[in-house]
GROMACS .gro file of C-alpha atoms in nm:
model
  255
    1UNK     CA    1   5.131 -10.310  -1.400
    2UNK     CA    2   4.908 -10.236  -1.073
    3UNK     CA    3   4.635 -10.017  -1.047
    4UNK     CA    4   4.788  -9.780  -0.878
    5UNK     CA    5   5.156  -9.816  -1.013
    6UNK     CA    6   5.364  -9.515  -0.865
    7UNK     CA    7   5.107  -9.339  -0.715
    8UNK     CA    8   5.109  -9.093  -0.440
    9UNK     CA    9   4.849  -9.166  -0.202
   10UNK     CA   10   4.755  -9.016   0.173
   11UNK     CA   11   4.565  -9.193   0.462
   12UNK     CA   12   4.479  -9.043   0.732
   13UNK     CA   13   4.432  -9.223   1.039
   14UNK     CA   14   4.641  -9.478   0.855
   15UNK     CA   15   4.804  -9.697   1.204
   16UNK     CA   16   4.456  -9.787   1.246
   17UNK     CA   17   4.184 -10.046   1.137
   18UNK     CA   18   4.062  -9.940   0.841
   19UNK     CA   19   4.353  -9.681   0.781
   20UNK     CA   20   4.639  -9.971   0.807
   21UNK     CA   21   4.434 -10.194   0.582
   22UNK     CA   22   4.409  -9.912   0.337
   23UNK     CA   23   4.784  -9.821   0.358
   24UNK     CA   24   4.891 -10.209   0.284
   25UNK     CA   25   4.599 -10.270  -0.060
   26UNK     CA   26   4.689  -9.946  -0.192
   27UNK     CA   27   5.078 -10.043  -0.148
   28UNK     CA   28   4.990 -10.363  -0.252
   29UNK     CA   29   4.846 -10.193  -0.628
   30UNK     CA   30   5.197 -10.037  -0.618
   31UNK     CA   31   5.082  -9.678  -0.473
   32UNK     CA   32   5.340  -9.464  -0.251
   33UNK     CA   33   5.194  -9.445   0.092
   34UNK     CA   34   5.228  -9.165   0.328
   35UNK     CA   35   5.059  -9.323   0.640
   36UNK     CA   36   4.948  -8.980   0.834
   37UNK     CA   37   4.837  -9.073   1.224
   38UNK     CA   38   4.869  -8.893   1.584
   39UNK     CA   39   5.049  -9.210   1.661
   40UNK     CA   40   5.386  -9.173   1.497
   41UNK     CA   41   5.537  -9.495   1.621
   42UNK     CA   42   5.226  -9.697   1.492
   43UNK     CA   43   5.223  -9.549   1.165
   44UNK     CA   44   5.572  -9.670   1.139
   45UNK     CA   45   5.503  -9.994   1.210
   46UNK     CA   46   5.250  -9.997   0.918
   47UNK     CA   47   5.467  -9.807   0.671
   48UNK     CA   48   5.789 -10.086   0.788
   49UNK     CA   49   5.504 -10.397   0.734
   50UNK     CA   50   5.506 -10.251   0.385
   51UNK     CA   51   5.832 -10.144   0.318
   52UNK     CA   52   5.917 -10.531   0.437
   53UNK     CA   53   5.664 -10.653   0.156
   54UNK     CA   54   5.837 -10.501  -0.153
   55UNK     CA   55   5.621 -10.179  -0.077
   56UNK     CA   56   5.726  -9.836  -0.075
   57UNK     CA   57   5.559  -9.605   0.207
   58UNK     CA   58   5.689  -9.355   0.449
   59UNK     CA   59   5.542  -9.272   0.820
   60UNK     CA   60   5.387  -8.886   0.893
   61UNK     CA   61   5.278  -8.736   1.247
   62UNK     CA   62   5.015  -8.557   1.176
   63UNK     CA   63   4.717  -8.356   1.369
   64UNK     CA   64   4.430  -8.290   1.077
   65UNK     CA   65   4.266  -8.078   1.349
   66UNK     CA   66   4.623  -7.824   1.298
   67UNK     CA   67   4.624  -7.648   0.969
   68UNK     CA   68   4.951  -7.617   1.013
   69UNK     CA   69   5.116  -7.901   1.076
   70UNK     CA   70   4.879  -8.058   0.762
   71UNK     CA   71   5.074  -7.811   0.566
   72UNK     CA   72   5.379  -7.942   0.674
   73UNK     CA   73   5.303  -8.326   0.650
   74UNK     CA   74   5.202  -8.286   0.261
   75UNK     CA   75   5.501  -8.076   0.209
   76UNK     CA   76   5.718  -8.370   0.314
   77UNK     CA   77   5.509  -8.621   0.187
   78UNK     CA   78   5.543  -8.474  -0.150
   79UNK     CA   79   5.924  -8.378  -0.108
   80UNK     CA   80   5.987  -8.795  -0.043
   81UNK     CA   81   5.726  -8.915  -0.274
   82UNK     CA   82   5.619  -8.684  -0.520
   83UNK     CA   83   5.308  -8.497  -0.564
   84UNK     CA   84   5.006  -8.632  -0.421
   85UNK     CA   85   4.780  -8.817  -0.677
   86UNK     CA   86   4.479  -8.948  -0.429
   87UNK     CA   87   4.370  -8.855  -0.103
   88UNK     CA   88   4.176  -9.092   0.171
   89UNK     CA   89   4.039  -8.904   0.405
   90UNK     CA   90   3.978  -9.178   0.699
   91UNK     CA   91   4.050  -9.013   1.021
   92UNK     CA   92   3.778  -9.019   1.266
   93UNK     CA   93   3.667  -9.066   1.603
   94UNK     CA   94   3.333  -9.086   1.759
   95UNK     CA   95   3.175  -9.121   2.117
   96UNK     CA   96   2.848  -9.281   2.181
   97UNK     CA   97   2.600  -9.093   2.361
   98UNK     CA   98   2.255  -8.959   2.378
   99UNK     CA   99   2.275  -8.592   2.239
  100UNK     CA  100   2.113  -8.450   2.512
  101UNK     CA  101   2.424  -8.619   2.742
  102UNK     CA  102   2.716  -8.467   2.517
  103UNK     CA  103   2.864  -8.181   2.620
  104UNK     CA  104   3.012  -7.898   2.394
  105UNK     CA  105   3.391  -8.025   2.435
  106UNK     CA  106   3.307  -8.321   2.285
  107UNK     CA  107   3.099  -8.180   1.968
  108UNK     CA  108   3.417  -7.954   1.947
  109UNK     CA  109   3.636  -8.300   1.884
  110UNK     CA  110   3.389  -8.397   1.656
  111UNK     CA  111   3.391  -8.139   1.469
  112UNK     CA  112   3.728  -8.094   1.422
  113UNK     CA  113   3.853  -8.455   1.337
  114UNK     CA  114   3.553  -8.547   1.164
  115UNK     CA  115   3.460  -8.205   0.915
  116UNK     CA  116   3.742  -7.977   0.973
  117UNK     CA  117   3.993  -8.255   0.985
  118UNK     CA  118   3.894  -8.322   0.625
  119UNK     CA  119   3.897  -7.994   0.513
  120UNK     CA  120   4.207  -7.878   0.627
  121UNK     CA  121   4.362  -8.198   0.415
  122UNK     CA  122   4.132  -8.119   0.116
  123UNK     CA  123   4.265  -7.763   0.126
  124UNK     CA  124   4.619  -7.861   0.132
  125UNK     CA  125   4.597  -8.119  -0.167
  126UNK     CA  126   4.315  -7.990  -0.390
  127UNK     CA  127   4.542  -7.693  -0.547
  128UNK     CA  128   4.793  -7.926  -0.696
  129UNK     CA  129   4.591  -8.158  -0.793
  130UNK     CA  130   4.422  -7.862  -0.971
  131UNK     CA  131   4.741  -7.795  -1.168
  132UNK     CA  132   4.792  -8.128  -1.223
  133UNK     CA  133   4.418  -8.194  -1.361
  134UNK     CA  134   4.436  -8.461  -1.209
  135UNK     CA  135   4.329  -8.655  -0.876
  136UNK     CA  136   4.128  -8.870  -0.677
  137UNK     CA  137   3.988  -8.826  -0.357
  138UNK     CA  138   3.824  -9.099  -0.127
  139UNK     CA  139   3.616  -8.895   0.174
  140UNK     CA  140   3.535  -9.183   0.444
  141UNK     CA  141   3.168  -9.103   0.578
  142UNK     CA  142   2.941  -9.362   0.793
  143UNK     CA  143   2.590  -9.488   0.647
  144UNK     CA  144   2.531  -9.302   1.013
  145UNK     CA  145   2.499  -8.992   0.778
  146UNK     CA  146   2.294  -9.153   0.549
  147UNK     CA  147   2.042  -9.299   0.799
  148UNK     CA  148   2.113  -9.123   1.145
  149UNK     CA  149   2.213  -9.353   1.437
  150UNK     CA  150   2.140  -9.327   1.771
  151UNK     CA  151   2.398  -9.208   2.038
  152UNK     CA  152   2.612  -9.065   1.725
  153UNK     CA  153   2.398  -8.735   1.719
  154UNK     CA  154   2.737  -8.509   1.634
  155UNK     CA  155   2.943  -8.791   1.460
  156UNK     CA  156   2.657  -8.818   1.213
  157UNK     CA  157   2.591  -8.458   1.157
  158UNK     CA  158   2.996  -8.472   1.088
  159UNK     CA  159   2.952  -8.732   0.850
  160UNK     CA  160   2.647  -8.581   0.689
  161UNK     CA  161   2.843  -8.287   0.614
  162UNK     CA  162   3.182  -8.486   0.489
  163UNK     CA  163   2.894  -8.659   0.195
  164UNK     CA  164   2.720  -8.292   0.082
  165UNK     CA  165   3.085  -8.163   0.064
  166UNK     CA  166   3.181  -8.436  -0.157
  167UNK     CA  167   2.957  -8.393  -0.370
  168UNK     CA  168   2.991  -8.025  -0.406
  169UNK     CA  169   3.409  -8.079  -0.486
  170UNK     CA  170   3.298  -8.295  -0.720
  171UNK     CA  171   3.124  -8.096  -0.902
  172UNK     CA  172   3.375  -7.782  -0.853
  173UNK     CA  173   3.654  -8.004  -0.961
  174UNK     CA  174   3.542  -8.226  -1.238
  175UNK     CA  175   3.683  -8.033  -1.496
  176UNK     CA  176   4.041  -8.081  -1.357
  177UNK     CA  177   3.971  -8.396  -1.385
  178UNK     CA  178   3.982  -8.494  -1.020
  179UNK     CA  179   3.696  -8.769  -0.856
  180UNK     CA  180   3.590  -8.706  -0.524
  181UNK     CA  181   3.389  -9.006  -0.436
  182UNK     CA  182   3.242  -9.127  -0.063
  183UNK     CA  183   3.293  -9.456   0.127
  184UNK     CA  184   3.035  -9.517   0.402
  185UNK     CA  185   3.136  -9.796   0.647
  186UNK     CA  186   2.891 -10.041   0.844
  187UNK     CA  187   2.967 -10.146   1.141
  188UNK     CA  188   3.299 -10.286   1.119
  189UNK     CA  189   3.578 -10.466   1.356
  190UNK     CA  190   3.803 -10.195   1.456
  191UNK     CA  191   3.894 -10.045   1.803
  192UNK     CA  192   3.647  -9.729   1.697
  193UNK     CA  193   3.386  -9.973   1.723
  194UNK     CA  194   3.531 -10.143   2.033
  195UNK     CA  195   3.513  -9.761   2.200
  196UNK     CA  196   3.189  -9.662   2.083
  197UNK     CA  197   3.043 -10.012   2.259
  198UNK     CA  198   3.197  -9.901   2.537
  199UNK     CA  199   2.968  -9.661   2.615
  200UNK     CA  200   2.667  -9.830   2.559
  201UNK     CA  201   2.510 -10.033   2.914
  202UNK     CA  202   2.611 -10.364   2.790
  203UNK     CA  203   2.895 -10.331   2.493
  204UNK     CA  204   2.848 -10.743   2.415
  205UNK     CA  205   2.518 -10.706   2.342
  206UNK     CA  206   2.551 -10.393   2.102
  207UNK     CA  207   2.819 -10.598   1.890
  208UNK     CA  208   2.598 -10.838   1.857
  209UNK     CA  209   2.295 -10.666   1.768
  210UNK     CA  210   2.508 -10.499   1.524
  211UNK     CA  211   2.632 -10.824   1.396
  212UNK     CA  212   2.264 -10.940   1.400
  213UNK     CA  213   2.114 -10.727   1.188
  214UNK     CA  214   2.372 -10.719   0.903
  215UNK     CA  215   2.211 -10.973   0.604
  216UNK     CA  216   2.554 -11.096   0.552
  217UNK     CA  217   2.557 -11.222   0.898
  218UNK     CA  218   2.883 -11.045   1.018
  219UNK     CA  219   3.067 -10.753   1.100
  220UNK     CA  220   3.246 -10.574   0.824
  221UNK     CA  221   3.611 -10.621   0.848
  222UNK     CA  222   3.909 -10.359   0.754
  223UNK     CA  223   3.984 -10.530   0.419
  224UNK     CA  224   3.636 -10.532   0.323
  225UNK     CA  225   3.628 -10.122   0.338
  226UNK     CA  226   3.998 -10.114   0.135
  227UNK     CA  227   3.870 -10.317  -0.098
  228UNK     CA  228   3.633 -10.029  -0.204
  229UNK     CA  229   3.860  -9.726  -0.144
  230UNK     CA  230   4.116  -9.861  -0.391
  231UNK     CA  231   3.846  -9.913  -0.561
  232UNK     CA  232   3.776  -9.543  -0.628
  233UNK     CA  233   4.127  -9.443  -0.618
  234UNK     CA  234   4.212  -9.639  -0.928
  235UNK     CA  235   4.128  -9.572  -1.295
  236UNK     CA  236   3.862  -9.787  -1.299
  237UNK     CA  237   3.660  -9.586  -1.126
  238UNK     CA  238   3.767  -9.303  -1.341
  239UNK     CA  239   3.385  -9.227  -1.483
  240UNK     CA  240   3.251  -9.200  -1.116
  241UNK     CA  241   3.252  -8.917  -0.946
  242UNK     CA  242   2.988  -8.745  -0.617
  243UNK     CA  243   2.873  -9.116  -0.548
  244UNK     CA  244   2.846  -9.278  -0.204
  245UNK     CA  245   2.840  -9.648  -0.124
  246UNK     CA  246   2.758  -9.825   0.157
  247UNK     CA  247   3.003 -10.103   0.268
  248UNK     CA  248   2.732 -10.291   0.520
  249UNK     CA  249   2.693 -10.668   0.442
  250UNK     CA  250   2.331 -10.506   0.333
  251UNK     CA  251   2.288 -10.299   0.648
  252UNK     CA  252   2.197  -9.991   0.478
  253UNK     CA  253   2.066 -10.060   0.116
  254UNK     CA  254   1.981  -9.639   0.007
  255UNK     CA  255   1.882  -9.620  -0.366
   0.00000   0.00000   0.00000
């Protein structure tokens, strides 16, 4: 039987890099996969890709900034699937600038997809779970909130918050036997990378000093973050619970 045989499982942000390669692993251990995105028609394309594998997974809308209509898109994810048994909380966005050039409206967005994104979905699912005493959460962070990163002043700050939350739930909701755990990406090959090089005065030569300074010689890749968010959505992480890990090709290497 797979890891994750039966298994309810959200992703946010789940049409895109990381998110899609999420969706199709965890569908791939045998979870059922609501694939929540802005972009309905791409999360259907990801949710058809696994349906056409032997997969089961179904397609949300969903704005994490709208408490709302997160109400609404776990109510029918759990009305098609069933209760919700693990949570990945990988929506983001990010723009790259110096803080002093950001403006308010943008550290408004970043607030609200990054931290208040999150929470609105931990609100919605944590109760259940709860009553269930059981659960596993995977928060998606950035080793920028572990070791700051220049031009990602607000993003970080976002992020830095998403890992001290964490560990708080943890600790609230260990004895219902739910894990809330933290994956913090490297730089990795997605189009959120592709936009954030876009600001920067020549976006060739960030990727490659990105790509440079990784000891594994190379940008992550999608399937190298999934890897480690099934990972901790399984039973065999289980005994783990409030930890962070960096997936950086040795980028970051905290203690």
């Amino acid at each position: 039987m797979s890891k994750l045989q039966d298994k309810t499982v959200i992703v946010t942000g789940g049409a895109g890099g990381i998110g899609g390669a999420t969706c199709r692993r965890l569908a791939a251990e045998g979870a059922k996969v609501a694939v929540f995105d802005m972009n309905l028609e791409a999360a259907e394309k990801v949710a058809a890709d696994i349906r056409a594998n032997g997969g089961q997974a179904a397609a949300f809308k969903c704005d994490i900034t709208d408490r709302v209509a997160v109400d609404a898109a776990v109510a029918a994810t759990e009305a098609q699937l069933g209760p919700v048994d693990v949570l990945v909380n990988n929506a983001g966005w990010d723009v790259f600038k110096p803080f002093v050039k950001t403006v308010p409206a943008e550290w408004e967005r970043l607030i609200a997809i990054n931290l208040t994104g999150a929470l609105h979905m931990l609100h919605a699912v944590l109760p259940g779970m709860s009553e269930r005493k059981s659960g596993r959460i995977v928060n998606i962070a950035s080793d920028a909130a572990r070791g700051g990163s220049s031009g990602e002043a607000v993003y970080s700050a976002c992020k830095g918050g998403l890992v001290a939350l964490s560990k708080t739930l943890a600790r609230e909701h260990a004895r219902h036997n739910i894990t809330v755990n933290v994956v913090c990406p490297g730089p990795t090959d997605t189009a959120l990378l592709a936009g954030v090089a876009e600001g920067a005065r020549d976006p060739a030569k960030l990727i490659e000093a990105f790509r440079s300074a990784i000891p594994l010689g190379r940008l992550g890749q999608p399937d190298d973050l999934a890897s480690a968010i099934a990972f901790f959505a399984s039973d065999d992480a289980s005994f783990i619970t409030g930890q962070v890990i960096s997936v950086s090709g040795g980028l970051t290497m905290h203690g």
